[in-house]
Amino acid sequence: MQIRPILATLRKHRIPAILIVLEIALACAVLCNAVFMISRRVASISLPNAIDEKELISVSMHGADPTRAAADIPRNLAALQGIAGVQAAGVISSLPLSTDNWGWSFGTQPDSVLEDRSSDQNTNVSLYMMAQGTERVLGLRLRQGRFFNADEYPGSLIGSGALPSTHVTVITESLAKKLWPGQSPLGKTIYSKPAYFTVVGVVADVLRPRLFGSDGLRSYHSSFFPMGPDQALANYVLRCPPAERERILREAVQKMQALNPSAVINGNTYEAIRNRYFADTSSMAWMLVLVCAVMLAVTAVGIVGLSSFWVTQRRAQIGIRRALGATRGDILRYFQLENFLLVGIGILLGMLLAYGINLFLMAHYELPRLPMLYLPAGALALWLIGQGAVLGPAQRAAAVPPVVATRAA
Amino acid sequence: MFGYYLDLALRSLKRHRALTALMVLAIAVGIGASMTMLTVMHILSGDPVPTRSSTLFFPQVNPSPAPGERHAPFDMMDYRSATELWSAHRADRQALIASAALKLNAPGVNLPPLMAQTLSTTADFFPMFDVPFRYGDAWTAQDDAQRARVVVISDDLNNKLFGGADSVGRTLRLKGADVRIVGVLAPWRPSPLFYDVAGGRYAEGQTASFYSKPEDVFMPFNSGQDIVGHDYNVFTCWSTAQGSDLRTGPCVWVMLWVQLDSVAKVGAYRDFIAAYAQQQKALGRFVHADDTRMMSLLQWLDFNRAIPGDVRLQTWLAFAFLLICLFNTVGLLLAKFLRRSGEIGVRRALGASRGTVFAQCLVEAGVIGLLGGIGGWLLAMLGLWLVRRQPVEYADLVHLDVPMFLATFGLAIAASLLAGMLPALRASRITPALQLKTL
């Protein structure tokens, strides 16, 4: 099949050809960027989180009398542990992805003071404060060092201050890597004058209560602190078999409400907390999928429309070619190749445009660079759609009988 | 003449039903998607206090005593700076603001206690922001001074607790303190919740929470100090001061809004806060005396990039989509007009001028635009319904208002005329002789 005659024909039908090329270019550019955005949202929805998400339920208690915390917390824990099916119970100040974030900035030098967030020397970290045994309830995975000793809990309180009054902490692997790249974090200290905390252990990456950027890395800057009976411990967590979650959740909420009639009690499975956090991300992703699908459909319809117009216009020409010995296959392949070329030019333009749009988005929306892989993938998708759309009109063209040549013109 | 063109257009559209349907569909889909997003943008970028937003200002000072390299004030103020600026009463109206989530229950109402969002503010808040009342009225400046235990509640809370009845005079228990209801708001939903906006530049585009509902309970700022204590939402702190009183602590958690009715007053207030900062530096409390700033309400919203990144992104996407649909329509219109070359040739031979043919083709494109506009309007309604079902704070705000309804048809017809321009030009250039020969 020769390309020269196709190009010659396209020169004669410049406007429709340019229209198809522009439409494909725009569709390609939008498709690449939209799919990229979808994939980033999917990646953030599926960020790993090193706690036993499926086995956890949480019962939060707010508005209780803070002066009674020392008496209430052990009593509440004992009552929750008594529910049939509960394997372990603990209490923590906040949970990953609960949006209830207590963040603080720390430096690695003894004279580090709290400064603006934009400061390079300090790292913003989320704080989780927890009662003894809660690390087992959550299923934190210890990578180095140790968890807190029993004597490190009782004296550590936060009250209305900003930081707990302990001097030990357990941090995540990502945070350790960020603070002391290539060194062992054990025994090192983080500072925020006058407070300081020595790292005694490192755990696998746990997400923060609120994600920072969708790049994932900063979202794992979490730290854990031991805490005695303090009103900051507001989230009771229970570990139980996933199958019995719903029943245990109901019983736990009832029991807590009965024990603390004046407090505001809220119960959720951990999965529900995670789903709620990502609810609008996932609905945005579905919206993008819908837009892409409709956009491709519209593009395909446009190709069908223009190709059939073309075929009608060239009926006489096709008839002559058939009369001169061209087979049906020749005609079919002619239109397919023509479409392939047009879409190809469109894709080339589209890739440049996609790259341009990406540069614009990088400048305005803190988006990273579009991975190169998306370009050939987008190209392939459009080629397939182009070929699919042109098939019908091309078959109609192939069906033009040679006798047409003898009738008109 | 127009009537005749219209008749011709309708005849021609009826003749090629499939092609017409494709074109109408392409325009409808493009218009539907772009109008959905444009409406969301329109609602999120509206003026929250249309009557007087140009007179509302947000003064800022930098109370941090650290000699670091801070180049901008915090988004909120410490208690001392805010109350000292407020007490000077240099503006036409001024309101202090601090928010907290507090346990609330209503004695005599059979509901479990709930966590309510509360706002501690001063009496000017209500007239200054045009807050509408359903029952009762705001508290007075005297109540502010006397730390009166009074509150104003939202329409939502009044419906939830009292079934919408006039609850003025009833008592609520807020974190153990008894307070008396003096006013109930009428439904009030500023978009965004401008007076609470802060920290937008750290939010990385996730600013949907700026569009949440107003607080459920409003109480006098000073009474709030007694009731709320440490439970105020703190924006940030510049050092770790353990266990100290929030009011003397190193934290920023109060906002001050002022109303300044003339340009001269705006200038005078700028000078006033600059002088205040200098004076505080002289007292040794401030280090960064030149770090004062006062933006107008709309500037402050822009500075905080209040419109969520997702929404702006979707709007771009919707317009790219409309452009694709337009290319599509250009192609299809071209196919349609050129297919009728014979007919146009006859009309030209019978004396129709190029201009006439051009106008006739444009009328046809316009009719398609109108039909596409109707389809686009229906699709936009569907799109907005989908947006309303999304789990975002602004979902309940989104609806198609009259200007946007008209814009839908305006955009549809403009788009189709634009798309029809090139095909109509080509059709009007058809040489009659060539076409007549082939008939």
XYZ file of C-alpha atoms in Angstrom, chain B:
439
model
C -35.916 36.430 5.852
C -34.763 34.967 9.184
C -38.000 32.988 9.381
C -37.346 31.502 5.966
C -33.766 30.548 6.914
C -35.121 28.986 10.071
C -37.574 26.938 8.038
C -34.786 25.830 5.683
C -32.566 24.934 8.631
C -35.270 22.804 10.253
C -35.978 21.024 6.970
C -32.292 20.310 6.463
C -31.855 19.092 10.035
C -34.829 16.767 9.661
C -33.427 15.299 6.488
C -30.226 13.997 8.137
C -31.537 12.943 11.492
C -28.534 10.825 12.506
C -25.996 13.512 11.649
C -28.104 16.177 13.389
C -28.385 14.016 16.482
C -24.609 13.523 16.530
C -23.962 17.243 16.346
C -26.539 18.122 18.976
C -25.120 15.415 21.213
C -21.540 16.645 20.794
C -22.520 20.206 21.706
C -24.740 19.022 24.560
C -22.005 16.886 26.110
C -19.409 19.649 25.824
C -21.743 22.307 27.170
C -23.035 20.010 29.918
C -19.535 19.243 31.205
C -18.229 22.792 30.998
C -21.354 24.363 32.488
C -21.300 21.910 35.389
C -17.787 22.935 36.297
C -18.337 26.592 35.494
C -21.326 26.619 37.835
C -19.277 25.042 40.622
C -16.540 27.640 40.007
C -19.129 30.431 39.913
C -20.565 29.363 43.251
C -17.219 28.780 44.957
C -15.691 32.028 43.735
C -18.679 34.209 44.591
C -18.530 37.125 46.992
C -19.550 35.847 50.457
C -20.712 39.298 51.669
C -21.837 41.017 48.467
C -23.211 44.080 50.246
C -19.965 45.196 51.840
C -17.036 42.899 51.102
C -15.007 45.899 49.898
C -15.142 47.439 53.373
C -14.007 44.315 55.257
C -10.333 43.939 56.120
C -8.093 41.438 57.859
C -5.253 43.068 59.842
C -2.218 40.957 60.728
C 0.829 41.445 62.937
C 3.750 39.162 63.721
C 4.018 38.489 67.453
C 6.879 35.979 67.216
C 9.793 37.089 69.431
C 12.225 34.749 67.626
C 14.783 36.711 65.595
C 14.500 34.242 62.727
C 13.885 35.009 59.093
C 10.148 35.309 59.074
C 8.888 37.403 56.238
C 5.175 37.194 56.779
C 2.827 37.428 59.733
C 1.002 34.338 60.976
C -2.506 33.755 59.644
C -3.930 34.365 63.120
C -3.037 36.543 66.094
C -2.103 35.915 69.677
C -4.678 36.857 72.312
C -2.913 39.987 73.520
C -2.344 41.614 70.115
C -5.852 40.805 68.936
C -7.637 42.095 72.020
C -5.465 45.219 72.234
C -6.167 46.093 68.600
C -9.853 45.366 69.125
C -10.097 47.454 72.309
C -8.712 50.496 70.475
C -11.978 50.615 68.471
C -10.278 52.423 65.587
C -12.475 50.767 62.907
C -16.135 51.349 62.104
C -16.870 47.837 63.275
C -14.590 45.096 64.549
C -14.995 41.457 65.439
C -12.691 39.049 67.255
C -13.010 35.401 66.295
C -11.854 32.153 67.885
C -13.325 28.718 67.282
C -13.622 25.575 69.375
C -15.459 22.261 69.357
C -17.368 21.901 72.617
C -19.666 19.351 74.165
C -23.222 20.595 74.048
C -26.481 19.345 75.459
C -29.869 20.889 75.899
C -31.543 20.226 79.276
C -35.041 18.978 78.733
C -34.321 17.743 75.213
C -34.045 14.010 74.881
C -30.872 13.826 72.776
C -27.390 12.548 73.694
C -24.701 15.233 74.079
C -23.001 16.241 70.860
C -19.782 17.993 69.864
C -20.755 21.399 68.484
C -18.568 23.814 66.536
C -18.628 27.095 68.400
C -17.398 30.579 67.602
C -16.422 33.090 70.246
C -16.857 36.539 68.787
C -17.906 40.066 69.599
C -21.250 41.797 69.106
C -20.240 43.586 65.882
C -19.920 40.232 64.107
C -23.631 40.033 63.254
C -24.260 43.496 61.741
C -20.800 43.545 60.147
C -21.295 40.314 58.192
C -25.031 40.835 57.521
C -26.017 37.770 59.503
C -29.803 37.199 59.266
C -31.846 36.392 62.383
C -34.959 34.261 62.591
C -35.800 34.732 66.271
C -34.418 37.131 68.853
C -31.340 39.192 68.198
C -27.588 39.413 68.708
C -26.071 40.188 72.081
C -24.906 43.712 72.821
C -21.488 45.266 73.401
C -22.499 45.401 77.049
C -22.922 41.600 77.104
C -19.390 41.377 75.691
C -18.025 43.533 78.478
C -19.975 41.789 81.228
C -19.012 38.281 80.066
C -22.711 37.459 79.803
C -23.612 33.780 79.458
C -25.655 34.221 76.282
C -25.454 32.517 72.876
C -26.847 32.783 69.372
C -27.478 29.427 67.679
C -27.735 28.395 64.048
C -30.929 27.459 62.274
C -29.600 23.893 61.884
C -29.022 23.459 65.609
C -32.394 25.022 66.410
C -34.082 22.522 64.103
C -32.150 19.621 65.579
C -32.745 20.487 69.235
C -36.032 22.359 69.253
C -37.737 21.294 66.032
C -37.465 24.808 64.596
C -39.510 26.445 67.390
C -38.633 29.838 68.848
C -36.015 28.801 71.415
C -35.044 32.275 72.615
C -34.783 32.216 76.401
C -34.027 28.497 76.623
C -30.855 27.180 78.188
C -28.030 25.117 76.693
C -25.190 23.468 78.535
C -21.824 24.115 76.884
C -18.936 22.142 78.401
C -20.583 22.344 81.820
C -21.598 26.027 81.661
C -25.229 27.078 81.346
C -25.879 29.632 78.627
C -29.098 31.355 77.570
C -30.187 31.552 73.945
C -30.819 35.171 72.896
C -31.022 34.696 69.143
C -31.588 32.069 66.450
C -30.140 32.658 62.991
C -32.135 32.321 59.807
C -30.526 29.857 57.347
C -27.126 31.438 56.571
C -24.548 29.822 54.310
C -21.778 32.180 53.155
C -19.582 30.629 50.477
C -16.773 30.344 51.444
C -16.996 30.589 55.237
C -14.760 33.630 54.778
C -14.198 34.704 58.362
C -12.663 31.323 59.274
C -10.370 31.082 56.228
C -6.706 30.707 57.209
C -3.742 28.534 56.349
C -4.778 28.030 52.726
C -1.213 28.217 51.464
C -0.284 25.132 53.468
C -3.316 23.159 52.290
C -1.855 22.118 48.916
C -5.118 22.794 47.113
C -7.248 20.829 49.589
C -9.361 23.755 50.650
C -12.847 22.239 50.417
C -13.168 22.701 54.192
C -13.287 26.499 53.654
C -16.792 25.893 52.321
C -18.205 24.153 55.377
C -21.253 25.412 57.251
C -21.050 28.239 59.804
C -20.628 27.254 63.443
C -23.690 26.115 65.399
C -23.138 28.252 68.482
C -21.928 31.858 68.728
C -21.011 33.319 72.111
C -19.455 36.547 73.392
C -15.656 36.435 73.102
C -15.033 37.135 76.781
C -17.617 34.620 77.966
C -15.862 32.168 75.668
C -12.611 32.710 77.585
C -14.390 31.552 80.752
C -16.234 28.628 79.160
C -13.809 27.291 76.544
C -10.504 27.783 78.351
C -7.856 25.647 76.697
C -10.102 24.017 74.132
C -9.762 26.696 71.427
C -8.476 25.563 68.050
C -4.875 26.767 67.914
C -3.467 27.740 64.499
C 0.175 27.316 65.502
C 2.681 28.179 68.235
C 6.154 29.648 67.968
C 7.579 27.851 70.977
C 6.746 25.101 73.445
C 5.276 26.562 76.558
C 4.010 23.736 78.667
C 0.804 24.178 80.596
C 0.659 27.936 80.356
C -2.563 29.875 79.846
C -3.509 30.040 76.166
C -4.045 33.787 76.517
C -0.459 34.445 77.558
C 1.028 31.475 75.698
C 3.177 31.590 72.567
C 0.322 30.574 70.257
C -1.798 32.261 67.588
C -5.501 31.397 67.629
C -7.532 34.631 67.396
C -8.554 36.476 64.234
C -9.580 40.096 63.974
C -11.856 41.411 61.215
C -12.498 45.115 60.790
C -14.943 47.150 58.744
C -13.539 50.377 57.294
C -16.023 52.464 55.352
C -13.712 54.826 53.448
C -10.325 54.791 51.752
C -9.027 57.332 54.236
C -10.000 55.077 57.125
C -8.229 52.120 55.478
C -5.021 54.151 55.267
C -5.424 55.343 58.842
C -5.939 51.767 60.092
C -2.822 50.584 58.265
C -0.862 53.309 60.029
C -2.485 52.316 63.300
C -1.382 48.681 63.157
C 2.107 49.701 61.976
C 2.355 52.072 64.956
C 1.075 49.327 67.255
C 3.748 46.922 66.026
C 6.459 49.577 66.535
C 5.204 50.230 70.027
C 5.236 46.486 70.813
C 8.778 46.259 69.480
C 9.768 49.106 71.759
C 8.198 47.144 74.619
C 10.334 44.164 73.625
C 7.367 41.940 72.791
C 7.715 41.975 68.964
C 10.881 41.530 66.930
C 9.399 41.907 63.455
C 7.726 45.297 63.686
C 7.597 45.787 59.933
C 5.698 42.510 59.537
C 2.208 43.987 59.454
C -0.275 43.452 56.685
C -3.910 44.211 56.005
C -5.700 42.575 53.103
C -9.271 43.146 52.032
C -11.648 40.207 52.355
C -11.390 39.237 48.684
C -7.601 39.624 48.686
C -7.424 37.382 51.730
C -9.507 34.704 49.971
C -7.222 34.910 46.919
C -4.128 34.768 49.109
C -5.459 31.571 50.679
C -6.308 30.123 47.260
C -9.758 29.398 48.608
C -11.058 27.579 45.519
C -10.059 23.913 45.857
C -7.352 22.713 43.451
C -9.565 19.845 42.307
C -12.271 22.258 41.202
C -9.858 24.445 39.237
C -8.377 21.361 37.598
C -11.796 20.031 36.668
C -12.717 23.379 35.146
C -9.669 23.294 32.863
C -10.529 19.748 31.948
C -14.116 20.696 31.168
C -13.000 23.445 28.797
C -10.545 21.175 26.996
C -13.478 18.833 26.640
C -15.682 21.576 25.198
C -12.933 22.384 22.707
C -12.829 18.745 21.574
C -16.594 18.785 21.152
C -16.294 21.989 19.108
C -13.719 20.493 16.718
C -16.096 17.622 16.364
C -18.986 19.901 15.516
C -16.915 21.850 12.985
C -16.112 18.595 11.210
C -19.680 17.364 11.207
C -21.106 20.711 10.056
C -18.563 20.783 7.257
C -19.643 17.310 6.194
C -23.269 18.369 6.337
C -22.960 21.605 4.354
C -20.664 20.237 1.674
C -22.936 17.257 1.175
C -25.561 19.767 0.105
C -23.254 21.373 -2.452
C -25.747 20.657 -5.226
C -28.593 22.413 -3.485
C -26.407 25.386 -2.602
C -25.246 25.550 -6.234
C -28.853 25.823 -7.392
C -29.595 28.561 -4.874
C -26.515 30.486 -5.953
C -27.454 30.101 -9.633
C -30.955 31.399 -8.836
C -29.457 34.585 -7.414
C -28.612 33.957 -3.747
C -25.516 35.912 -2.800
C -22.601 34.422 -0.892
C -23.672 36.397 2.160
C -27.135 34.868 1.983
C -25.787 31.329 1.837
C -23.395 32.126 4.690
C -26.214 33.538 6.826
C -28.421 30.582 6.040
C -25.726 28.113 7.113
C -25.110 30.049 10.311
C -28.810 29.983 11.170
C -28.676 26.227 10.812
C -25.626 26.078 13.097
C -27.445 28.319 15.573
C -30.453 25.998 15.649
C -28.134 23.099 16.401
C -26.590 25.211 19.153
C -30.002 25.899 20.668
C -30.906 22.205 20.637
C -27.452 21.410 22.038
C -28.048 24.047 24.708
C -31.223 22.285 25.837
C -29.347 18.991 25.987
C -26.424 20.695 27.705
C -28.737 22.210 30.292
C -30.179 18.762 31.082
C -26.684 17.250 31.261
C -25.487 20.121 33.476
C -28.392 19.419 35.835
C -27.275 15.784 35.893
C -23.648 16.848 36.424
C -24.574 19.147 39.306
C -26.657 16.383 40.823
C -23.530 14.194 40.700
C -21.480 16.971 42.330
C -24.110 17.319 45.070
C -23.716 13.636 45.847
C -19.973 13.977 46.329
C -18.639 13.881 49.881
C -17.341 17.462 49.855
C -18.237 20.406 52.087
C -19.553 22.560 49.261
C -21.884 19.862 47.864
C -25.064 21.415 49.282
C -24.205 24.844 47.826
C -24.139 23.718 44.220
C -27.157 24.598 42.115
C -27.864 26.226 38.752
C -28.879 29.862 39.232
C -30.500 32.122 36.625
C -27.305 33.724 35.263
C -25.747 30.294 34.818
C -28.923 28.961 33.188
C -28.802 31.788 30.647
C -25.043 31.343 30.255
C -25.659 27.710 29.273
C -27.695 28.747 26.243
C -25.459 31.710 25.466
C -22.389 29.492 25.493
C -24.101 26.771 23.445
C -25.222 29.168 20.705
C -21.926 31.080 20.697
C -20.007 27.821 20.472
C -22.123 26.463 17.635
C -21.941 29.749 15.676
C -18.180 29.722 16.130
C -18.067 26.121 14.972
C -20.365 26.968 12.047
C -18.232 29.873 10.834
C -15.681 27.882 8.841
C -18.104 25.356 7.306
C -20.486 28.211 6.365
C -17.644 30.107 4.736
C -16.697 27.028 2.736
C -20.311 26.443 1.720
C -20.716 30.046 0.559
C -17.640 29.690 -1.660
C -19.136 26.796 -3.635
C -18.987 27.609 -7.346
C -22.472 27.174 -8.781
C -21.363 26.120 -12.275
C -19.334 23.121 -11.113
C -22.185 21.844 -8.952
C -24.873 22.346 -11.589
C -22.889 20.299 -14.084
C -22.949 17.261 -11.849
C -26.677 17.433 -11.155
